[in-house]
Short mmCIF file of C-alpha atoms and ligand atoms in Angstrom, two decimals:
data_model
loop_
_atom_site.label_atom_id
_atom_site.label_comp_id
_atom_site.label_asym_id
_atom_site.label_seq_id
_atom_site.Cartn_x
_atom_site.Cartn_y
_atom_site.Cartn_z
CA MET A 1 -2.12 -29.38 12.52
CA ALA A 2 -2.00 -26.57 10.61
CA LYS A 3 -0.36 -26.30 6.94
CA VAL A 4 0.66 -22.22 5.98
CA LEU A 5 1.19 -21.23 3.25
CA CYS A 6 3.38 -17.93 2.72
CA VAL A 7 3.72 -15.94 -0.08
CA LEU A 8 6.24 -13.63 -0.14
CA TYR A 9 8.53 -11.42 -2.60
CA ASP A 10 11.83 -12.99 -3.74
CA ASP A 11 15.08 -12.22 -1.61
CA PRO A 12 17.33 -9.45 -2.83
CA THR A 13 19.41 -10.62 -5.91
CA GLY A 14 22.65 -10.60 -4.39
CA GLY A 15 21.11 -12.98 -1.59
CA TYR A 16 19.57 -12.77 2.08
CA PRO A 17 21.46 -9.99 3.73
CA THR A 18 24.04 -10.37 6.64
CA VAL A 19 24.79 -6.95 7.59
CA TYR A 20 22.70 -3.90 7.76
CA ALA A 21 22.65 -0.57 7.37
CA ARG A 22 21.51 0.37 10.88
CA ASP A 23 21.98 -1.41 14.15
CA ASP A 24 18.44 -0.74 15.34
CA LEU A 25 14.68 1.06 14.89
CA PRO A 26 12.90 3.33 16.50
CA ARG A 27 10.29 1.64 19.46
CA ILE A 28 6.70 2.62 18.15
CA ASP A 29 4.33 1.77 20.88
CA ARG A 30 1.03 3.22 19.38
CA TYR A 31 -0.36 4.60 16.36
CA PRO A 32 -1.95 8.31 15.85
CA ASP A 33 -5.37 6.80 16.80
CA GLY A 34 -4.23 5.65 19.98
CA GLN A 35 -4.30 1.96 18.47
CA SER A 36 -1.51 -0.16 19.83
CA ALA A 37 1.30 -1.63 17.75
CA PRO A 38 0.92 -5.38 17.31
CA THR A 39 1.23 -7.35 20.67
CA PRO A 40 2.06 -11.03 20.10
CA LEU A 41 3.13 -13.01 23.35
CA GLY A 42 6.40 -13.54 21.44
CA ALA A 43 8.96 -12.84 18.49
CA ASP A 44 11.61 -14.56 16.82
CA PHE A 45 12.64 -12.27 14.60
CA THR A 46 15.11 -9.00 14.93
CA PRO A 47 13.27 -6.11 14.35
CA GLY A 48 15.21 -4.25 11.17
CA HIS A 49 16.06 -7.38 9.36
CA LEU A 50 14.15 -7.90 6.08
CA LEU A 51 11.63 -10.37 6.98
CA GLY A 52 8.87 -9.72 4.05
CA SER A 53 11.34 -12.12 1.24
CA VAL A 54 11.17 -15.81 0.92
CA SER A 55 14.09 -16.27 3.37
CA GLY A 56 12.83 -13.85 6.21
CA GLU A 57 9.51 -16.29 5.99
CA LEU A 58 8.40 -13.13 8.17
CA GLY A 59 10.46 -14.82 11.42
CA LEU A 60 7.42 -17.65 11.23
CA ARG A 61 8.98 -20.85 10.98
CA ALA A 62 10.05 -21.36 14.59
CA PHE A 63 6.95 -20.17 16.03
CA LEU A 64 4.81 -22.50 13.89
CA GLU A 65 7.22 -25.80 14.01
CA SER A 66 7.35 -25.39 17.45
CA ARG A 67 3.69 -26.20 17.79
CA GLY A 68 3.71 -28.59 15.56
CA HIS A 69 2.60 -26.92 12.40
CA THR A 70 4.34 -27.20 8.69
CA LEU A 71 5.26 -23.65 6.95
CA VAL A 72 5.56 -23.68 3.24
CA VAL A 73 7.30 -20.54 1.79
CA THR A 74 7.12 -19.49 -2.26
CA SER A 75 7.50 -16.44 -4.34
CA ASP A 76 6.26 -18.68 -7.19
CA LYS A 77 2.45 -17.54 -7.11
CA ASP A 78 1.43 -17.06 -10.91
CA GLY A 79 1.06 -18.85 -14.23
CA GLU A 80 0.16 -22.44 -14.82
CA GLY A 81 1.52 -25.20 -12.11
CA SER A 82 2.63 -22.37 -9.75
CA VAL A 83 4.23 -23.57 -6.37
CA PHE A 84 1.42 -21.44 -4.54
CA ASP A 85 -1.59 -23.24 -6.90
CA ARG A 86 0.53 -26.85 -6.01
CA GLU A 87 0.47 -26.40 -2.32
CA LEU A 88 -3.00 -24.21 -1.46
CA PRO A 89 -5.56 -27.71 -2.08
CA ASP A 90 -4.78 -28.83 1.24
CA ALA A 91 -3.20 -25.33 2.99
CA ASP A 92 -5.26 -24.60 6.15
CA ILE A 93 -3.33 -20.77 6.00
CA VAL A 94 -2.74 -18.17 3.84
CA ILE A 95 -0.66 -15.59 3.86
CA SER A 96 -0.25 -12.98 1.19
CA GLN A 97 1.17 -9.33 0.83
CA PRO A 98 0.12 -6.72 -1.00
CA PHE A 99 3.30 -6.17 -2.71
CA TRP A 100 3.52 -9.38 -4.14
CA PRO A 101 -0.13 -10.36 -3.76
CA ALA A 102 -1.30 -13.84 -4.13
CA TYR A 103 -4.54 -13.75 -5.93
CA LEU A 104 -6.84 -15.89 -3.77
CA THR A 105 -9.43 -15.44 -6.21
CA ALA A 106 -12.94 -17.79 -6.44
CA GLU A 107 -11.59 -20.20 -8.24
CA ARG A 108 -8.53 -20.66 -6.04
CA LEU A 109 -10.76 -20.16 -3.06
CA ALA A 110 -12.92 -23.43 -4.53
CA ALA A 111 -10.12 -25.21 -5.05
CA ALA A 112 -8.67 -24.11 -1.04
CA LYS A 113 -10.60 -27.20 0.67
CA ASN A 114 -8.87 -26.70 3.92
CA LEU A 115 -8.57 -23.07 3.85
CA LYS A 116 -9.63 -21.44 7.08
CA LEU A 117 -7.92 -18.11 7.04
CA ALA A 118 -6.43 -15.69 4.77
CA VAL A 119 -3.65 -13.23 6.48
CA THR A 120 -2.38 -10.12 4.78
CA ALA A 121 0.85 -9.16 6.09
CA GLY A 122 -0.06 -5.45 5.38
CA ILE A 123 -3.16 -3.66 4.30
CA GLY A 124 -5.05 -4.09 1.96
CA SER A 125 -6.85 -7.64 0.97
CA ASP A 126 -8.42 -6.72 -2.64
CA HIS A 127 -6.45 -9.63 -3.78
CA VAL A 128 -8.60 -11.57 -2.24
CA ASP A 129 -12.68 -12.12 -3.80
CA LEU A 130 -14.02 -10.97 -0.49
CA ASP A 131 -17.59 -12.70 -1.64
CA ALA A 132 -15.69 -16.11 -2.23
CA ALA A 133 -14.59 -16.02 1.38
CA ILE A 134 -17.52 -15.28 2.55
CA GLU A 135 -19.08 -18.13 0.62
CA HIS A 136 -16.42 -20.69 1.26
CA GLY A 137 -16.48 -19.66 4.92
CA VAL A 138 -12.39 -18.07 5.04
CA ALA A 139 -11.73 -15.46 7.53
CA VAL A 140 -9.72 -12.83 6.62
CA ALA A 141 -7.58 -10.95 8.62
CA GLU A 142 -4.77 -8.06 8.12
CA VAL A 143 -2.54 -5.94 10.55
CA THR A 144 -4.54 -2.42 10.09
CA TYR A 145 -1.96 0.48 10.44
CA SER A 146 0.78 -1.56 10.00
CA ASN A 147 2.32 0.35 7.40
CA SER A 148 -0.08 3.36 7.05
CA ILE A 149 2.83 6.23 8.27
CA SER A 150 5.22 4.02 6.23
CA VAL A 151 2.89 5.31 2.85
CA ALA A 152 2.18 8.79 3.94
CA GLU A 153 6.33 9.11 4.10
CA HIS A 154 6.84 7.70 0.66
CA VAL A 155 3.38 10.28 -0.66
CA VAL A 156 5.32 13.05 1.63
CA MET A 157 8.62 12.03 -0.58
CA SER A 158 7.14 11.51 -3.73
CA ILE A 159 6.00 15.20 -3.86
CA LEU A 160 9.12 17.08 -2.92
CA ALA A 161 10.90 15.15 -5.16
CA LEU A 162 8.45 15.71 -8.39
CA VAL A 163 8.23 19.35 -7.65
CA ARG A 164 11.63 19.87 -6.86
CA ASN A 165 12.91 17.88 -10.41
CA TYR A 166 14.84 15.77 -7.59
CA LEU A 167 15.28 12.76 -9.89
CA PRO A 168 16.42 13.69 -12.86
CA SER A 169 19.13 16.12 -11.10
CA HIS A 170 20.31 13.04 -9.05
CA ARG A 171 20.82 11.57 -12.61
CA ILE A 172 22.84 14.04 -13.78
CA ALA A 173 24.96 14.03 -10.44
CA ASN A 174 25.65 10.47 -11.12
CA GLU A 175 26.44 10.72 -14.58
CA GLY A 176 29.41 12.87 -13.82
CA GLY A 177 27.51 16.38 -15.35
CA TRP A 178 27.32 19.71 -13.70
CA ASN A 179 24.23 21.78 -16.02
CA ILE A 180 22.38 23.32 -13.42
CA ALA A 181 19.97 24.74 -15.96
CA ASP A 182 18.91 20.92 -17.01
CA CYS A 183 17.99 20.49 -12.75
CA VAL A 184 16.38 23.54 -12.36
CA GLU A 185 14.08 24.30 -15.56
CA ARG A 186 11.58 21.88 -13.96
CA SER A 187 12.48 22.49 -10.40
CA TYR A 188 9.56 24.53 -8.10
CA ASP A 189 9.23 25.12 -4.64
CA VAL A 190 5.81 23.10 -2.31
CA GLU A 191 5.62 26.60 -0.47
CA GLY A 192 2.04 28.47 -1.36
CA MET A 193 0.97 25.73 -3.47
CA HIS A 194 -2.50 23.69 -2.84
CA VAL A 195 -2.34 20.52 -1.72
CA GLY A 196 -4.99 17.93 -1.82
CA THR A 197 -5.85 14.46 -1.02
CA VAL A 198 -8.72 12.25 -2.42
CA ALA A 199 -9.33 10.70 1.12
CA ALA A 200 -8.33 12.09 4.72
CA GLY A 201 -7.99 8.58 6.27
CA ARG A 202 -5.60 7.02 8.03
CA ILE A 203 -2.49 7.41 4.99
CA GLY A 204 -4.54 10.41 3.93
CA LEU A 205 -4.32 12.66 7.30
CA ALA A 206 -0.90 11.22 8.13
CA VAL A 207 -0.12 13.11 4.61
CA LEU A 208 -1.79 16.12 5.75
CA ARG A 209 -0.57 16.65 8.75
CA ARG A 210 2.83 16.12 7.26
CA LEU A 211 2.73 18.69 4.57
CA ALA A 212 1.28 20.92 6.98
CA PRO A 213 4.39 22.73 7.96
CA PHE A 214 6.03 23.17 4.64
CA ASP A 215 3.46 25.81 4.35
CA VAL A 216 0.89 24.72 1.56
CA LYS A 217 -2.60 24.98 1.02
CA LEU A 218 -4.51 22.25 2.29
CA HIS A 219 -7.51 20.41 0.28
CA TYR A 220 -9.31 16.91 0.90
CA THR A 221 -12.48 15.00 -0.21
CA ASP A 222 -13.76 12.47 1.80
CA ARG A 223 -17.01 10.19 1.93
CA HIS A 224 -17.36 11.27 5.82
CA ARG A 225 -15.66 15.34 6.38
CA LEU A 226 -12.91 15.18 9.21
CA PRO A 227 -13.72 16.69 12.71
CA ALA A 228 -13.85 20.37 12.35
CA ASP A 229 -11.42 20.79 15.24
CA VAL A 230 -8.83 19.00 13.39
CA GLU A 231 -9.93 21.10 9.89
CA ALA A 232 -9.16 23.95 11.40
CA GLU A 233 -6.01 23.08 13.13
CA LEU A 234 -4.84 22.27 9.29
CA GLY A 235 -6.72 24.99 8.01
CA LEU A 236 -8.13 22.17 5.14
CA VAL A 237 -10.65 23.17 2.69
CA PHE A 238 -13.12 20.16 1.80
CA HIS A 239 -14.28 19.47 -1.10
CA GLU A 240 -17.70 17.19 -1.88
CA SER A 241 -15.75 15.09 -4.77
CA THR A 242 -13.03 14.40 -6.06
CA ALA A 243 -13.65 16.38 -9.49
CA GLN A 244 -14.72 19.78 -7.48
CA MET A 245 -11.36 19.42 -5.55
CA VAL A 246 -9.08 18.80 -8.43
CA PRO A 247 -9.04 22.06 -10.81
CA HIS A 248 -8.23 23.55 -7.03
CA CYS A 249 -4.97 21.95 -6.79
CA ASP A 250 -1.20 21.91 -7.76
CA VAL A 251 -0.63 18.24 -6.29
CA VAL A 252 -2.84 15.69 -5.98
CA THR A 253 -2.70 12.41 -3.68
CA ILE A 254 -4.72 9.40 -4.05
CA ASN A 255 -5.52 7.73 -0.46
CA ALA A 256 -8.74 5.76 -1.56
CA PRO A 257 -9.30 2.13 -1.22
CA LEU A 258 -9.69 0.53 -4.80
CA HIS A 259 -13.57 -0.27 -5.16
CA PRO A 260 -16.21 0.33 -8.07
CA GLU A 261 -16.73 3.85 -7.28
CA THR A 262 -12.99 4.65 -7.19
CA GLN A 263 -12.26 2.42 -10.33
CA GLY A 264 -11.28 4.50 -13.18
CA LEU A 265 -11.58 7.70 -11.48
CA PHE A 266 -8.55 9.65 -13.15
CA ASN A 267 -9.62 9.02 -16.40
CA SER A 268 -8.78 11.71 -19.18
CA ASP A 269 -11.63 13.57 -18.53
CA LEU A 270 -10.86 14.51 -14.81
CA LEU A 271 -7.17 14.81 -15.61
CA ALA A 272 -8.38 17.78 -18.19
CA THR A 273 -9.60 19.54 -15.18
CA MET A 274 -6.76 19.72 -13.11
CA LYS A 275 -4.26 22.18 -13.71
CA ARG A 276 -1.89 22.25 -16.26
CA GLY A 277 1.38 21.32 -14.32
CA ALA A 278 -0.09 19.90 -12.03
CA TYR A 279 1.40 16.63 -10.50
CA LEU A 280 -0.64 13.37 -9.14
CA ILE A 281 0.66 10.91 -6.53
CA ASN A 282 -0.86 7.89 -6.07
CA THR A 283 -0.13 4.98 -3.79
CA ALA A 284 -3.12 3.71 -2.99
CA ARG A 285 -4.25 1.24 -6.30
CA ALA A 286 -3.07 1.94 -9.73
CA ARG A 287 -6.61 1.09 -11.25
CA ILE A 288 -7.73 4.14 -9.54
CA VAL A 289 -6.47 6.20 -12.84
CA ASP A 290 -6.29 5.20 -16.22
CA GLN A 291 -2.81 4.35 -16.94
CA ASP A 292 -3.33 5.54 -20.62
CA ALA A 293 -4.35 8.44 -19.78
CA VAL A 294 -1.62 8.68 -17.35
CA ARG A 295 1.04 8.41 -19.70
CA GLN A 296 -0.91 10.82 -22.13
CA ALA A 297 -1.59 13.73 -19.80
CA LEU A 298 2.64 13.09 -19.07
CA GLU A 299 3.25 13.60 -22.52
CA SER A 300 1.39 16.33 -23.30
CA GLY A 301 2.12 18.22 -20.12
CA GLN A 302 -1.83 17.96 -18.71
CA LEU A 303 0.52 16.44 -15.60
CA ALA A 304 3.96 17.67 -15.14
CA GLY A 305 4.89 14.37 -12.82
CA TYR A 306 3.43 11.10 -11.86
CA ALA A 307 4.75 9.34 -8.99
CA GLY A 308 3.28 6.14 -6.70
CA ASP A 309 4.45 2.52 -5.65
CA VAL A 310 1.16 0.72 -7.11
CA TRP A 311 0.58 -1.08 -10.48
CA TYR A 312 -1.33 -3.48 -12.64
CA PRO A 313 -0.36 -5.84 -13.05
CA GLN A 314 2.10 -6.43 -10.25
CA PRO A 315 4.69 -7.41 -10.70
CA ALA A 316 4.68 -4.86 -13.84
CA PRO A 317 6.01 -6.37 -16.98
CA ALA A 318 9.30 -4.99 -18.37
CA ASP A 319 7.52 -2.92 -21.04
CA HIS A 320 4.65 -1.80 -19.22
CA PRO A 321 4.23 1.53 -20.27
CA TRP A 322 4.79 3.54 -17.00
CA ARG A 323 8.29 2.58 -16.92
CA THR A 324 9.47 4.55 -19.90
CA MET A 325 6.62 7.70 -19.62
CA PRO A 326 8.36 10.93 -18.76
CA HIS A 327 8.95 13.14 -15.61
CA HIS A 328 7.66 9.92 -13.68
CA GLY A 329 8.73 9.05 -10.08
CA MET A 330 7.61 5.14 -10.09
CA THR A 331 8.90 3.07 -7.77
CA PRO A 332 8.03 -0.63 -7.32
CA HIS A 333 5.49 -1.72 -4.74
CA ILE A 334 7.47 -0.87 -1.77
CA SER A 335 6.42 1.88 0.33
CA GLY A 336 4.65 0.16 2.62
CA SER A 337 7.54 -2.15 2.98
CA SER A 338 10.19 -0.34 4.99
CA LEU A 339 12.57 -2.62 7.27
CA SER A 340 10.36 -0.69 9.26
CA ALA A 341 6.61 -1.34 8.65
CA GLN A 342 7.86 -4.62 7.82
CA ALA A 343 8.66 -5.59 11.88
CA ARG A 344 5.32 -4.18 12.95
CA TYR A 345 3.44 -6.49 9.98
CA ALA A 346 5.71 -9.78 11.14
CA ALA A 347 4.58 -8.94 14.32
CA GLY A 348 0.75 -8.58 13.75
CA THR A 349 0.81 -11.39 11.23
CA ARG A 350 2.04 -13.56 14.72
CA GLU A 351 -0.48 -11.97 17.11
CA ILE A 352 -3.35 -12.90 14.52
CA LEU A 353 -2.04 -16.46 14.36
CA GLU A 354 -0.85 -16.56 17.90
CA ALA A 355 -4.93 -16.00 18.08
CA TRP A 356 -6.69 -18.35 15.48
CA PHE A 357 -4.39 -21.28 17.28
CA ASP A 358 -5.40 -20.51 20.93
CA GLY A 359 -8.90 -20.17 19.92
CA LYS A 360 -9.11 -16.37 21.16
CA PRO A 361 -10.71 -13.45 19.15
CA ILE A 362 -8.69 -11.44 16.82
CA ARG A 363 -8.49 -7.86 17.45
CA GLU A 364 -11.40 -6.16 15.86
CA GLU A 365 -9.26 -3.43 13.86
CA TYR A 366 -7.12 -6.58 12.20
CA LEU A 367 -10.81 -7.93 10.96
CA ILE A 368 -11.60 -8.01 7.21
CA VAL A 369 -14.13 -11.22 7.02
CA SER A 370 -15.04 -13.28 10.16
CA ALA A 371 -18.19 -15.32 10.48
CA GLY A 372 -19.29 -15.61 6.90
CA ALA A 373 -19.77 -11.84 6.97
CA LEU A 374 -17.37 -8.78 6.43
CA ALA A 375 -16.11 -8.03 9.75
CA GLY A 376 -14.48 -5.03 11.97
CA THR A 377 -12.55 -2.70 9.62
CA GLY A 378 -13.45 -4.93 6.69
CA ALA A 379 -17.39 -3.86 7.24
CA HIS A 380 -16.66 -0.74 7.53
CA SER A 381 -14.13 -0.62 4.34
CA TYR A 382 -15.36 -3.08 1.66
CA ALA A 383 -18.52 -3.92 0.39
CA VAL A 384 -19.88 -7.74 -0.46
CA ASN A 385 -20.22 -7.56 -4.35
CA ASP A 386 -17.09 -5.54 -5.10
CA THR A 387 -15.31 -6.17 -7.97
CA PRO A 388 -12.64 -8.46 -7.20
CA ALA A 389 -10.07 -5.98 -8.02
CA LYS A 390 -6.37 -7.31 -8.32
CA SER A 391 -4.23 -4.47 -7.13
P1 NDP B 401 -8.81 3.85 5.33
O1 NDP B 401 -9.42 3.17 5.60
O2 NDP B 401 -8.26 4.73 7.01
O3 NDP B 401 -8.68 5.76 4.53
C1 NDP B 401 -9.50 5.50 3.84
C2 NDP B 401 -10.48 6.69 3.45
O4 NDP B 401 -11.15 6.60 2.47
C3 NDP B 401 -11.99 6.40 4.02
O5 NDP B 401 -11.59 7.78 4.94
C4 NDP B 401 -12.85 6.44 3.43
O6 NDP B 401 -13.85 6.74 3.76
C5 NDP B 401 -12.84 6.99 2.09
N1 NDP B 401 -12.66 6.96 0.88
C6 NDP B 401 -13.67 6.05 0.08
N2 NDP B 401 -14.30 5.82 -1.13
C7 NDP B 401 -13.78 6.99 -0.58
C8 NDP B 401 -14.56 7.74 -1.87
N3 NDP B 401 -14.62 7.48 -3.26
N4 NDP B 401 -14.21 8.87 -2.11
C9 NDP B 401 -13.14 9.40 -1.18
N5 NDP B 401 -13.07 8.77 -0.15
C10 NDP B 401 -13.11 8.04 -0.27
O7 NDP B 401 -7.26 3.61 4.78
P2 NDP B 401 -5.94 3.61 4.12
O8 NDP B 401 -5.78 5.07 4.95
O9 NDP B 401 -5.36 3.19 5.21
O10 NDP B 401 -5.40 3.88 3.10
C11 NDP B 401 -6.02 3.82 1.75
C12 NDP B 401 -5.62 3.35 0.85
O11 NDP B 401 -3.96 2.99 0.53
C13 NDP B 401 -5.97 1.27 0.90
O12 NDP B 401 -6.99 0.97 0.83
C14 NDP B 401 -5.12 0.66 -0.13
O13 NDP B 401 -5.40 0.44 -1.33
C15 NDP B 401 -3.54 1.44 -0.10
N6 NDP B 401 -2.83 0.97 0.23
C16 NDP B 401 -1.35 1.11 -0.29
C17 NDP B 401 -0.06 0.85 0.46
C18 NDP B 401 1.03 0.35 -0.54
O14 NDP B 401 1.96 0.37 0.45
N7 NDP B 401 1.29 1.15 -1.28
C19 NDP B 401 -0.33 0.27 1.68
C20 NDP B 401 -1.27 0.15 2.63
C21 NDP B 401 -2.53 0.94 2.00
P3 NDP B 401 -14.82 5.59 4.64
O15 NDP B 401 -14.43 5.83 6.17
O16 NDP B 401 -16.53 6.49 4.85
O17 NDP B 401 -15.64 4.43 3.56
#
């Protein structure tokens, strides 16, 4: 029987919800590339309920306990003597989420003598030291595509919010004000702007597709070109590199993974080549940008706005410099954890566990590490000897 150690974010400060804003969720059976949404044999949760916090337990308790397994759920993951560190040595399976990552470092993996499987309830396993996972024979899986569209929607929202100066105008309304000029002195239309994405994978392409109806001019860079018919359909301009693309753009959105090639990519030199007053949106990973260079670019006016939901470290300390920089539209790491996304990644986590316990293969597209090597999506997206990255 297995011990499953699950690290989730805290419940709402007002307590676990008893009512929800809506009664149902749209049913999504397939993702845009044809991949089916998770298909677990069963589900013990109500789609649309809060599953990603401690009391939500990803809807896993009844399933695991009915099979004789033990489930330990905690949000206490960092610092000396955390519950996570105390429970890890005899855990067989660890489940964590990028929004509240339980960093599986080489030291922790060495201490986790029983560990056989690390599941990311969501997408992005860069909180796991994959080299060490391979060395210790730990399999790694994530719920590929479960929240890609959720993130793409957040990107589009952020672009509109920054360009239209929505957040300061909303604040003025809340505070009883009505100075129209205060609201509009930084407000523009997105129409006609040049918008570029660094990477056009699942999220980047979804952003491009959602922006096309806004009559913007779309640009992208990626390691591989999209099919010619997609480029033609969306009127995309391809650039060989980020450096070649950004000087043409009014808005840049980052949708590439964090790895040595992208770490620190948006430094002060690159930011200086952007159009004055460009907007930068980063929902990928915080360390793709230089934290201080972004703040300075906002203060100098080189950037007109910065938004996203990824910080370093996470959770961000109360005095993190991005909390107080001008013209930002940051949120905590939430874009991929809408209630809609939670229903999918909870179902996907259950599907992975069912396969694992039944000795059946985990879907290829969910695999990051298997049988001592990168596998499936992991073989495509990650490389061994990448610097272990904390999102
Ligand atoms: P995909 O794997 O579908 O796409 C990533 C794309 O980035 C691929 O096309 C890849 O090319 C390309 N790429 C890799 N390196 C570079 C580079 N140096 N320059 C340009 N392109 C590059 O990933 P997703 O779209 O699903 O996710 C993207 C990232 O978003 C994730 O890695 C994760 O960090 C982040 N994310 C954030 C979430 C959030 O909640 N904020 C949730 C989910 C993901 P190639 O195929 O050739 O490798």
